[in-house]
Amino acid sequence: GDLKSFHELADEYFIDVRTRMPQWPGMREAREWRRLAEELHRCKGGAAMFGFERIFALVGSWEADNRIERGEIDFESFVVELESADQAMAEYRSKETDGRENPVA
C-alpha cells in the first residue's frame, strides 16, 4: 500500500483516541463498563492495524483480566504507550525523508 496513506491513517488514529480519552474516566466513574470496554477494544483494534504492539498488549491484558469491568484501569500507562507509539511513528517518518535512508514504498 501507499505509505503516505498509512501515515495519514495513523495520524487519524491518534487524533481519534485523544478525542475519546477524556470521556473514559467519566465512564469508569459512572460504572459504564460495557461502553468503556467497547471504547478500549476499538483502540486495541486500531493498535493492531498499525502495529502498536504495546498498546495492543496493554488493552488486551485489561480485557483478559476483566480489569475494565472492575474499573482497575491505569489510564496513565495507556497515555504513556500512546505517546510512545506516536513518537515512534514520527521518528519513522523522519527517517524516511531525511535522505539518510531509503524511503519505504
mmCIF file of N, CA, C and O in Angstrom:
data_model
loop_
_atom_site.group_PDB
_atom_site.id
_atom_site.type_symbol
_atom_site.label_atom_id
_atom_site.label_comp_id
_atom_site.label_asym_id
_atom_site.label_seq_id
_atom_site.Cartn_x
_atom_site.Cartn_y
_atom_site.Cartn_z
ATOM 1 N N GLY A 1 0.781 -1.184 0.000
ATOM 2 C CA GLY A 1 0.000 0.000 0.000
ATOM 3 C C GLY A 1 0.829 1.257 0.000
ATOM 4 O O GLY A 1 2.041 1.251 0.000
ATOM 5 N N ASP A 2 0.140 2.330 -0.003
ATOM 6 C CA ASP A 2 0.692 3.670 -0.050
ATOM 7 C C ASP A 2 1.124 4.089 1.352
ATOM 8 O O ASP A 2 0.312 4.196 2.265
ATOM 9 N N LEU A 3 2.419 4.339 1.508
ATOM 10 C CA LEU A 3 2.954 4.685 2.833
ATOM 11 C C LEU A 3 2.412 6.019 3.341
ATOM 12 O O LEU A 3 2.149 6.172 4.533
ATOM 13 N N LYS A 4 2.213 6.969 2.440
ATOM 14 C CA LYS A 4 1.655 8.262 2.849
ATOM 15 C C LYS A 4 0.255 8.072 3.443
ATOM 16 O O LYS A 4 -0.068 8.654 4.482
ATOM 17 N N SER A 5 -0.546 7.247 2.812
ATOM 18 C CA SER A 5 -1.887 6.972 3.321
ATOM 19 C C SER A 5 -1.825 6.272 4.672
ATOM 20 O O SER A 5 -2.636 6.540 5.560
ATOM 21 N N PHE A 6 -0.858 5.371 4.830
ATOM 22 C CA PHE A 6 -0.674 4.687 6.110
ATOM 23 C C PHE A 6 -0.408 5.696 7.217
ATOM 24 O O PHE A 6 -1.019 5.638 8.291
ATOM 25 N N HIS A 7 0.483 6.640 6.953
ATOM 26 C CA HIS A 7 0.796 7.660 7.959
ATOM 27 C C HIS A 7 -0.414 8.546 8.252
ATOM 28 O O HIS A 7 -0.652 8.906 9.402
ATOM 29 N N GLU A 8 -1.169 8.884 7.232
ATOM 30 C CA GLU A 8 -2.364 9.701 7.435
ATOM 31 C C GLU A 8 -3.386 8.970 8.297
ATOM 32 O O GLU A 8 -3.993 9.555 9.193
ATOM 33 N N LEU A 9 -3.562 7.676 8.030
ATOM 34 C CA LEU A 9 -4.490 6.883 8.838
ATOM 35 C C LEU A 9 -4.004 6.756 10.282
ATOM 36 O O LEU A 9 -4.805 6.813 11.218
ATOM 37 N N ALA A 10 -2.701 6.588 10.455
ATOM 38 C CA ALA A 10 -2.142 6.517 11.808
ATOM 39 C C ALA A 10 -2.375 7.838 12.539
ATOM 40 O O ALA A 10 -2.750 7.841 13.725
ATOM 41 N N ASP A 11 -2.173 8.950 11.847
ATOM 42 C CA ASP A 11 -2.442 10.257 12.462
ATOM 43 C C ASP A 11 -3.902 10.366 12.882
ATOM 44 O O ASP A 11 -4.206 10.879 13.962
ATOM 45 N N GLU A 12 -4.811 9.888 12.038
ATOM 46 C CA GLU A 12 -6.237 9.910 12.369
ATOM 47 C C GLU A 12 -6.527 9.042 13.592
ATOM 48 O O GLU A 12 -7.369 9.397 14.423
ATOM 49 N N TYR A 13 -5.826 7.916 13.704
ATOM 50 C CA TYR A 13 -5.982 7.048 14.871
ATOM 51 C C TYR A 13 -5.610 7.808 16.145
ATOM 52 O O TYR A 13 -6.368 7.807 17.120
ATOM 53 N N PHE A 14 -4.457 8.479 16.131
ATOM 54 C CA PHE A 14 -4.018 9.224 17.310
ATOM 55 C C PHE A 14 -5.008 10.337 17.665
ATOM 56 O O PHE A 14 -5.335 10.532 18.840
ATOM 57 N N ILE A 15 -5.497 11.032 16.660
ATOM 58 C CA ILE A 15 -6.472 12.103 16.905
ATOM 59 C C ILE A 15 -7.751 11.531 17.489
ATOM 60 O O ILE A 15 -8.301 12.059 18.467
ATOM 61 N N ASP A 16 -8.235 10.438 16.911
ATOM 62 C CA ASP A 16 -9.470 9.818 17.378
ATOM 63 C C ASP A 16 -9.336 9.357 18.824
ATOM 64 O O ASP A 16 -10.213 9.619 19.652
ATOM 65 N N VAL A 17 -8.247 8.690 19.136
ATOM 66 C CA VAL A 17 -8.055 8.193 20.506
ATOM 67 C C VAL A 17 -7.963 9.357 21.484
ATOM 68 O O VAL A 17 -8.591 9.340 22.549
ATOM 69 N N ARG A 18 -7.210 10.378 21.129
ATOM 70 C CA ARG A 18 -7.072 11.528 22.042
ATOM 71 C C ARG A 18 -8.391 12.272 22.219
ATOM 72 O O ARG A 18 -8.622 12.879 23.272
ATOM 73 N N THR A 19 -9.246 12.232 21.216
ATOM 74 C CA THR A 19 -10.560 12.859 21.323
ATOM 75 C C THR A 19 -11.463 12.072 22.262
ATOM 76 O O THR A 19 -12.248 12.648 23.019
ATOM 77 N N ARG A 20 -11.326 10.754 22.252
ATOM 78 C CA ARG A 20 -12.184 9.887 23.051
ATOM 79 C C ARG A 20 -11.700 9.723 24.499
ATOM 80 O O ARG A 20 -12.505 9.508 25.405
ATOM 81 N N MET A 21 -10.406 9.801 24.716
ATOM 82 C CA MET A 21 -9.823 9.534 26.035
ATOM 83 C C MET A 21 -10.420 10.356 27.177
ATOM 84 O O MET A 21 -10.618 9.808 28.265
ATOM 85 N N PRO A 22 -10.703 11.634 26.996
ATOM 86 C CA PRO A 22 -11.230 12.408 28.125
ATOM 87 C C PRO A 22 -12.557 11.871 28.679
ATOM 88 O O PRO A 22 -12.894 12.128 29.828
ATOM 89 N N GLN A 23 -13.285 11.097 27.886
ATOM 90 C CA GLN A 23 -14.560 10.539 28.325
ATOM 91 C C GLN A 23 -14.386 9.289 29.186
ATOM 92 O O GLN A 23 -15.289 8.918 29.942
ATOM 93 N N TRP A 24 -13.265 8.626 29.097
ATOM 94 C CA TRP A 24 -13.082 7.330 29.754
ATOM 95 C C TRP A 24 -13.160 7.386 31.280
ATOM 96 O O TRP A 24 -13.816 6.533 31.868
ATOM 97 N N PRO A 25 -12.512 8.344 31.940
ATOM 98 C CA PRO A 25 -12.647 8.373 33.404
ATOM 99 C C PRO A 25 -14.100 8.538 33.848
ATOM 100 O O PRO A 25 -14.526 7.917 34.829
ATOM 101 N N GLY A 26 -14.867 9.340 33.127
ATOM 102 C CA GLY A 26 -16.281 9.503 33.461
ATOM 103 C C GLY A 26 -17.061 8.208 33.280
ATOM 104 O O GLY A 26 -17.963 7.898 34.074
ATOM 105 N N MET A 27 -16.722 7.457 32.251
ATOM 106 C CA MET A 27 -17.360 6.157 32.048
ATOM 107 C C MET A 27 -17.031 5.226 33.213
ATOM 108 O O MET A 27 -17.901 4.487 33.681
ATOM 109 N N ARG A 28 -15.790 5.276 33.663
ATOM 110 C CA ARG A 28 -15.391 4.436 34.787
ATOM 111 C C ARG A 28 -16.154 4.850 36.047
ATOM 112 O O ARG A 28 -16.675 4.016 36.766
ATOM 113 N N GLU A 29 -16.205 6.159 36.293
ATOM 114 C CA GLU A 29 -16.904 6.653 37.485
ATOM 115 C C GLU A 29 -18.389 6.314 37.451
ATOM 116 O O GLU A 29 -18.989 6.018 38.490
ATOM 117 N N ALA A 30 -18.983 6.346 36.245
ATOM 118 C CA ALA A 30 -20.410 6.033 36.090
ATOM 119 C C ALA A 30 -20.654 4.528 36.000
ATOM 120 O O ALA A 30 -21.796 4.104 35.871
ATOM 121 N N ARG A 31 -19.580 3.773 36.071
ATOM 122 C CA ARG A 31 -19.649 2.306 36.005
ATOM 123 C C ARG A 31 -20.267 1.825 34.693
ATOM 124 O O ARG A 31 -20.995 0.838 34.654
ATOM 125 N N GLU A 32 -19.949 2.552 33.623
ATOM 126 C CA GLU A 32 -20.402 2.175 32.278
ATOM 127 C C GLU A 32 -19.377 1.231 31.669
ATOM 128 O O GLU A 32 -18.689 1.542 30.699
ATOM 129 N N TRP A 33 -19.263 0.054 32.260
ATOM 130 C CA TRP A 33 -18.208 -0.892 31.900
ATOM 131 C C TRP A 33 -18.284 -1.329 30.446
ATOM 132 O O TRP A 33 -17.261 -1.411 29.774
ATOM 133 N N ARG A 34 -19.472 -1.629 29.973
ATOM 134 C CA ARG A 34 -19.605 -2.112 28.594
ATOM 135 C C ARG A 34 -19.157 -1.046 27.592
ATOM 136 O O ARG A 34 -18.423 -1.333 26.663
ATOM 137 N N ARG A 35 -19.599 0.156 27.812
ATOM 138 C CA ARG A 35 -19.223 1.257 26.909
ATOM 139 C C ARG A 35 -17.719 1.499 26.957
ATOM 140 O O ARG A 35 -17.076 1.676 25.920
ATOM 141 N N LEU A 36 -17.146 1.488 28.153
ATOM 142 C CA LEU A 36 -15.713 1.679 28.296
ATOM 143 C C LEU A 36 -14.950 0.531 27.632
ATOM 144 O O LEU A 36 -13.962 0.754 26.936
ATOM 145 N N ALA A 37 -15.439 -0.683 27.820
ATOM 146 C CA ALA A 37 -14.796 -1.845 27.193
ATOM 147 C C ALA A 37 -14.833 -1.732 25.673
ATOM 148 O O ALA A 37 -13.845 -2.051 24.997
ATOM 149 N N GLU A 38 -15.934 -1.261 25.127
ATOM 150 C CA GLU A 38 -16.043 -1.074 23.673
ATOM 151 C C GLU A 38 -15.055 -0.023 23.179
ATOM 152 O O GLU A 38 -14.421 -0.192 22.136
ATOM 153 N N GLU A 39 -14.948 1.065 23.916
ATOM 154 C CA GLU A 39 -14.005 2.126 23.556
ATOM 155 C C GLU A 39 -12.567 1.588 23.532
ATOM 156 O O GLU A 39 -11.818 1.825 22.589
ATOM 157 N N LEU A 40 -12.202 0.882 24.588
ATOM 158 C CA LEU A 40 -10.838 0.377 24.686
ATOM 159 C C LEU A 40 -10.578 -0.718 23.663
ATOM 160 O O LEU A 40 -9.482 -0.802 23.094
ATOM 161 N N HIS A 41 -11.586 -1.535 23.393
ATOM 162 C CA HIS A 41 -11.431 -2.578 22.379
ATOM 163 C C HIS A 41 -11.206 -1.944 21.000
ATOM 164 O O HIS A 41 -10.398 -2.436 20.215
ATOM 165 N N ARG A 42 -11.895 -0.873 20.742
ATOM 166 C CA ARG A 42 -11.715 -0.147 19.483
ATOM 167 C C ARG A 42 -10.269 0.358 19.362
ATOM 168 O O ARG A 42 -9.651 0.275 18.313
ATOM 169 N N CYS A 43 -9.745 0.892 20.465
ATOM 170 C CA CYS A 43 -8.355 1.362 20.469
ATOM 171 C C CYS A 43 -7.387 0.207 20.236
ATOM 172 O O CYS A 43 -6.385 0.362 19.546
ATOM 173 N N LYS A 44 -7.708 -0.927 20.831
ATOM 174 C CA LYS A 44 -6.862 -2.107 20.655
ATOM 175 C C LYS A 44 -6.862 -2.548 19.195
ATOM 176 O O LYS A 44 -5.811 -2.888 18.647
ATOM 177 N N GLY A 45 -8.017 -2.499 18.543
ATOM 178 C CA GLY A 45 -8.103 -2.866 17.129
ATOM 179 C C GLY A 45 -7.274 -1.950 16.253
ATOM 180 O O GLY A 45 -6.565 -2.399 15.346
ATOM 181 N N GLY A 46 -7.334 -0.663 16.517
ATOM 182 C CA GLY A 46 -6.511 0.283 15.767
ATOM 183 C C GLY A 46 -5.037 0.045 16.010
ATOM 184 O O GLY A 46 -4.224 0.106 15.086
ATOM 185 N N ALA A 47 -4.694 -0.258 17.250
ATOM 186 C CA ALA A 47 -3.293 -0.540 17.580
ATOM 187 C C ALA A 47 -2.801 -1.753 16.804
ATOM 188 O O ALA A 47 -1.670 -1.771 16.312
ATOM 189 N N ALA A 48 -3.649 -2.761 16.674
ATOM 190 C CA ALA A 48 -3.270 -3.960 15.917
ATOM 191 C C ALA A 48 -3.056 -3.619 14.443
ATOM 192 O O ALA A 48 -2.098 -4.097 13.816
ATOM 193 N N MET A 49 -3.919 -2.783 13.908
ATOM 194 C CA MET A 49 -3.829 -2.422 12.492
ATOM 195 C C MET A 49 -2.517 -1.704 12.178
ATOM 196 O O MET A 49 -1.925 -1.910 11.121
ATOM 197 N N PHE A 50 -2.048 -0.878 13.110
ATOM 198 C CA PHE A 50 -0.842 -0.096 12.863
ATOM 199 C C PHE A 50 0.415 -0.709 13.463
ATOM 200 O O PHE A 50 1.502 -0.155 13.334
ATOM 201 N N GLY A 51 0.286 -1.830 14.126
ATOM 202 C CA GLY A 51 1.450 -2.498 14.698
ATOM 203 C C GLY A 51 1.921 -1.907 16.015
ATOM 204 O O GLY A 51 3.085 -2.063 16.384
ATOM 205 N N PHE A 52 1.017 -1.250 16.733
ATOM 206 C CA PHE A 52 1.366 -0.692 18.039
ATOM 207 C C PHE A 52 1.198 -1.794 19.078
ATOM 208 O O PHE A 52 0.204 -1.871 19.800
ATOM 209 N N GLU A 53 2.170 -2.654 19.144
ATOM 210 C CA GLU A 53 2.076 -3.879 19.928
ATOM 211 C C GLU A 53 1.894 -3.632 21.421
ATOM 212 O O GLU A 53 1.177 -4.374 22.094
ATOM 213 N N ARG A 54 2.528 -2.606 21.953
ATOM 214 C CA ARG A 54 2.433 -2.376 23.400
ATOM 215 C C ARG A 54 1.039 -1.885 23.791
ATOM 216 O O ARG A 54 0.526 -2.264 24.843
ATOM 217 N N ILE A 55 0.407 -1.066 22.963
ATOM 218 C CA ILE A 55 -0.965 -0.640 23.232
ATOM 219 C C ILE A 55 -1.893 -1.853 23.137
ATOM 220 O O ILE A 55 -2.755 -2.069 23.987
ATOM 221 N N PHE A 56 -1.684 -2.646 22.093
ATOM 222 C CA PHE A 56 -2.490 -3.851 21.902
ATOM 223 C C PHE A 56 -2.370 -4.769 23.120
ATOM 224 O O PHE A 56 -3.369 -5.263 23.646
ATOM 225 N N ALA A 57 -1.153 -4.985 23.576
ATOM 226 C CA ALA A 57 -0.920 -5.881 24.714
ATOM 227 C C ALA A 57 -1.513 -5.314 26.005
ATOM 228 O O ALA A 57 -2.098 -6.048 26.807
ATOM 229 N N LEU A 58 -1.370 -4.005 26.210
ATOM 230 C CA LEU A 58 -1.880 -3.383 27.435
ATOM 231 C C LEU A 58 -3.395 -3.524 27.525
ATOM 232 O O LEU A 58 -3.927 -4.007 28.523
ATOM 233 N N VAL A 59 -4.085 -3.112 26.477
ATOM 234 C CA VAL A 59 -5.545 -3.203 26.493
ATOM 235 C C VAL A 59 -5.979 -4.669 26.532
ATOM 236 O O VAL A 59 -6.929 -5.026 27.230
ATOM 237 N N GLY A 60 -5.262 -5.514 25.815
ATOM 238 C CA GLY A 60 -5.575 -6.938 25.849
ATOM 239 C C GLY A 60 -5.456 -7.525 27.237
ATOM 240 O O GLY A 60 -6.275 -8.355 27.651
ATOM 241 N N SER A 61 -4.464 -7.077 28.001
ATOM 242 C CA SER A 61 -4.315 -7.577 29.378
ATOM 243 C C SER A 61 -5.475 -7.095 30.244
ATOM 244 O O SER A 61 -5.952 -7.832 31.105
ATOM 245 N N TRP A 62 -5.942 -5.870 30.026
ATOM 246 C CA TRP A 62 -7.088 -5.370 30.777
ATOM 247 C C TRP A 62 -8.323 -6.204 30.466
ATOM 248 O O TRP A 62 -9.106 -6.518 31.361
ATOM 249 N N GLU A 63 -8.489 -6.538 29.185
ATOM 250 C CA GLU A 63 -9.643 -7.346 28.789
ATOM 251 C C GLU A 63 -9.549 -8.753 29.384
ATOM 252 O O GLU A 63 -10.526 -9.268 29.927
ATOM 253 N N ALA A 64 -8.398 -9.360 29.272
ATOM 254 C CA ALA A 64 -8.215 -10.738 29.729
ATOM 255 C C ALA A 64 -8.413 -10.883 31.231
ATOM 256 O O ALA A 64 -8.949 -11.894 31.698
ATOM 257 N N ASP A 65 -7.996 -9.887 31.978
ATOM 258 C CA ASP A 65 -8.097 -9.940 33.438
ATOM 259 C C ASP A 65 -9.389 -9.322 33.974
ATOM 260 O O ASP A 65 -9.539 -9.163 35.188
ATOM 261 N N ASN A 66 -10.281 -8.937 33.059
ATOM 262 C CA ASN A 66 -11.546 -8.280 33.443
ATOM 263 C C ASN A 66 -11.334 -7.023 34.275
ATOM 264 O O ASN A 66 -12.171 -6.655 35.094
ATOM 265 N N ARG A 67 -10.209 -6.373 34.071
ATOM 266 C CA ARG A 67 -9.932 -5.146 34.827
ATOM 267 C C ARG A 67 -10.857 -4.010 34.439
ATOM 268 O O ARG A 67 -11.151 -3.139 35.262
ATOM 269 N N ILE A 68 -11.296 -4.003 33.193
ATOM 270 C CA ILE A 68 -12.182 -2.923 32.745
ATOM 271 C C ILE A 68 -13.468 -2.955 33.566
ATOM 272 O O ILE A 68 -13.917 -1.921 34.077
ATOM 273 N N GLU A 69 -14.046 -4.143 33.702
ATOM 274 C CA GLU A 69 -15.298 -4.284 34.444
ATOM 275 C C GLU A 69 -15.141 -3.963 35.925
ATOM 276 O O GLU A 69 -16.114 -3.652 36.602
ATOM 277 N N ARG A 70 -13.953 -4.060 36.439
ATOM 278 C CA ARG A 70 -13.711 -3.728 37.846
ATOM 279 C C ARG A 70 -13.243 -2.280 38.016
ATOM 280 O O ARG A 70 -13.014 -1.829 39.135
ATOM 281 N N GLY A 71 -13.064 -1.581 36.904
ATOM 282 C CA GLY A 71 -12.609 -0.201 36.968
ATOM 283 C C GLY A 71 -11.152 -0.051 37.315
ATOM 284 O O GLY A 71 -10.715 1.017 37.723
ATOM 285 N N GLU A 72 -10.384 -1.119 37.155
ATOM 286 C CA GLU A 72 -8.966 -1.125 37.533
ATOM 287 C C GLU A 72 -8.085 -0.870 36.312
ATOM 288 O O GLU A 72 -7.285 -1.697 35.914
ATOM 289 N N ILE A 73 -8.260 0.303 35.752
ATOM 290 C CA ILE A 73 -7.531 0.657 34.545
ATOM 291 C C ILE A 73 -6.582 1.799 34.848
ATOM 292 O O ILE A 73 -6.983 2.807 35.433
ATOM 293 N N ASP A 74 -5.359 1.629 34.444
ATOM 294 C CA ASP A 74 -4.347 2.665 34.634
ATOM 295 C C ASP A 74 -4.277 3.498 33.355
ATOM 296 O O ASP A 74 -3.544 3.176 32.431
ATOM 297 N N PHE A 75 -5.092 4.544 33.312
ATOM 298 C CA PHE A 75 -5.138 5.373 32.118
ATOM 299 C C PHE A 75 -3.787 6.023 31.833
ATOM 300 O O PHE A 75 -3.447 6.268 30.681
ATOM 301 N N GLU A 76 -3.028 6.308 32.870
ATOM 302 C CA GLU A 76 -1.716 6.930 32.669
ATOM 303 C C GLU A 76 -0.792 6.029 31.863
ATOM 304 O O GLU A 76 -0.049 6.505 31.013
ATOM 305 N N SER A 77 -0.830 4.727 32.108
ATOM 306 C CA SER A 77 0.013 3.821 31.328
ATOM 307 C C SER A 77 -0.431 3.790 29.873
ATOM 308 O O SER A 77 0.396 3.685 28.973
ATOM 309 N N PHE A 78 -1.732 3.932 29.638
ATOM 310 C CA PHE A 78 -2.217 3.986 28.260
ATOM 311 C C PHE A 78 -1.686 5.236 27.562
ATOM 312 O O PHE A 78 -1.223 5.162 26.425
ATOM 313 N N VAL A 79 -1.740 6.362 28.260
ATOM 314 C CA VAL A 79 -1.247 7.620 27.680
ATOM 315 C C VAL A 79 0.240 7.504 27.356
ATOM 316 O O VAL A 79 0.687 7.941 26.287
ATOM 317 N N VAL A 80 1.009 6.905 28.244
ATOM 318 C CA VAL A 80 2.447 6.716 28.008
ATOM 319 C C VAL A 80 2.665 5.888 26.745
ATOM 320 O O VAL A 80 3.490 6.237 25.894
ATOM 321 N N GLU A 81 1.930 4.801 26.610
ATOM 322 C CA GLU A 81 2.090 3.946 25.432
ATOM 323 C C GLU A 81 1.622 4.646 24.163
ATOM 324 O O GLU A 81 2.232 4.500 23.104
ATOM 325 N N LEU A 82 0.555 5.417 24.249
ATOM 326 C CA LEU A 82 0.067 6.152 23.090
ATOM 327 C C LEU A 82 1.100 7.179 22.634
ATOM 328 O O LEU A 82 1.403 7.285 21.438
ATOM 329 N N GLU A 83 1.655 7.916 23.584
ATOM 330 C CA GLU A 83 2.672 8.917 23.247
ATOM 331 C C GLU A 83 3.924 8.248 22.658
ATOM 332 O O GLU A 83 4.530 8.768 21.729
ATOM 333 N N SER A 84 4.287 7.113 23.205
ATOM 334 C CA SER A 84 5.438 6.371 22.704
ATOM 335 C C SER A 84 5.209 5.926 21.272
ATOM 336 O O SER A 84 6.105 6.037 20.415
ATOM 337 N N ALA A 85 4.018 5.412 20.982
ATOM 338 C CA ALA A 85 3.697 4.980 19.617
ATOM 339 C C ALA A 85 3.690 6.162 18.660
ATOM 340 O O ALA A 85 4.202 6.078 17.530
ATOM 341 N N ASP A 86 3.141 7.275 19.101
ATOM 342 C CA ASP A 86 3.098 8.481 18.269
ATOM 343 C C ASP A 86 4.516 8.969 17.966
ATOM 344 O O ASP A 86 4.851 9.312 16.834
ATOM 345 N N GLN A 87 5.364 8.967 18.980
ATOM 346 C CA GLN A 87 6.757 9.392 18.797
ATOM 347 C C GLN A 87 7.489 8.443 17.852
ATOM 348 O O GLN A 87 8.259 8.883 16.985
ATOM 349 N N ALA A 88 7.257 7.151 17.994
ATOM 350 C CA ALA A 88 7.906 6.176 17.114
ATOM 351 C C ALA A 88 7.481 6.391 15.661
ATOM 352 O O ALA A 88 8.314 6.301 14.746
ATOM 353 N N MET A 89 6.205 6.689 15.451
ATOM 354 C CA MET A 89 5.732 6.957 14.082
ATOM 355 C C MET A 89 6.403 8.212 13.535
ATOM 356 O O MET A 89 6.803 8.245 12.367
ATOM 357 N N ALA A 90 6.532 9.241 14.348
ATOM 358 C CA ALA A 90 7.177 10.478 13.901
ATOM 359 C C ALA A 90 8.641 10.228 13.547
ATOM 360 O O ALA A 90 9.142 10.734 12.537
ATOM 361 N N GLU A 91 9.321 9.447 14.355
ATOM 362 C CA GLU A 91 10.725 9.123 14.076
ATOM 363 C C GLU A 91 10.855 8.294 12.807
ATOM 364 O O GLU A 91 11.752 8.522 11.997
ATOM 365 N N TYR A 92 9.979 7.339 12.632
ATOM 366 C CA TYR A 92 9.987 6.509 11.426
ATOM 367 C C TYR A 92 9.775 7.372 10.188
ATOM 368 O O TYR A 92 10.480 7.247 9.195
ATOM 369 N N ARG A 93 8.817 8.279 10.277
ATOM 370 C CA ARG A 93 8.522 9.168 9.150
ATOM 371 C C ARG A 93 9.717 10.062 8.825
ATOM 372 O O ARG A 93 10.058 10.260 7.672
ATOM 373 N N SER A 94 10.394 10.577 9.842
ATOM 374 C CA SER A 94 11.533 11.465 9.599
ATOM 375 C C SER A 94 12.706 10.700 8.994
ATOM 376 O O SER A 94 13.433 11.241 8.163
ATOM 377 N N LYS A 95 12.891 9.459 9.363
ATOM 378 C CA LYS A 95 13.958 8.649 8.774
ATOM 379 C C LYS A 95 13.699 8.365 7.304
ATOM 380 O O LYS A 95 14.635 8.252 6.523
ATOM 381 N N GLU A 96 12.447 8.261 6.935
ATOM 382 C CA GLU A 96 12.094 8.014 5.536
ATOM 383 C C GLU A 96 12.456 9.193 4.649
ATOM 384 O O GLU A 96 12.774 9.012 3.491
ATOM 385 N N THR A 97 12.380 10.384 5.198
ATOM 386 C CA THR A 97 12.512 11.573 4.364
ATOM 387 C C THR A 97 13.793 12.358 4.584
ATOM 388 O O THR A 97 14.002 13.364 3.929
ATOM 389 N N ASP A 98 14.657 11.905 5.474
ATOM 390 C CA ASP A 98 15.844 12.723 5.750
ATOM 391 C C ASP A 98 16.989 12.461 4.797
ATOM 392 O O ASP A 98 18.048 13.082 4.909
ATOM 393 N N GLY A 99 16.836 11.540 3.864
ATOM 394 C CA GLY A 99 17.860 11.301 2.870
ATOM 395 C C GLY A 99 18.945 10.326 3.307
ATOM 396 O O GLY A 99 19.757 9.897 2.503
ATOM 397 N N ARG A 100 18.975 9.973 4.580
ATOM 398 C CA ARG A 100 19.993 9.029 5.045
ATOM 399 C C ARG A 100 19.590 7.589 4.799
ATOM 400 O O ARG A 100 20.428 6.725 4.703
ATOM 401 N N GLU A 101 18.293 7.361 4.712
ATOM 402 C CA GLU A 101 17.817 6.007 4.489
ATOM 403 C C GLU A 101 16.899 6.001 3.282
ATOM 404 O O GLU A 101 16.306 7.016 2.931
ATOM 405 N N ASN A 102 16.780 4.867 2.668
ATOM 406 C CA ASN A 102 15.896 4.749 1.521
ATOM 407 C C ASN A 102 14.440 4.778 1.982
ATOM 408 O O ASN A 102 14.097 4.069 2.918
ATOM 409 N N PRO A 103 13.616 5.569 1.309
ATOM 410 C CA PRO A 103 12.204 5.555 1.670
ATOM 411 C C PRO A 103 11.592 4.187 1.415
ATOM 412 O O PRO A 103 11.922 3.514 0.462
ATOM 413 N N VAL A 104 10.693 3.816 2.264
ATOM 414 C CA VAL A 104 9.995 2.554 2.100
ATOM 415 C C VAL A 104 8.794 2.802 1.206
ATOM 416 O O VAL A 104 8.047 3.743 1.406
ATOM 417 N N ALA A 105 8.610 1.955 0.210
ATOM 418 C CA ALA A 105 7.484 2.153 -0.720
ATOM 419 C C ALA A 105 6.408 1.149 -0.481
ATOM 420 O O ALA A 105 6.533 0.177 0.148
#
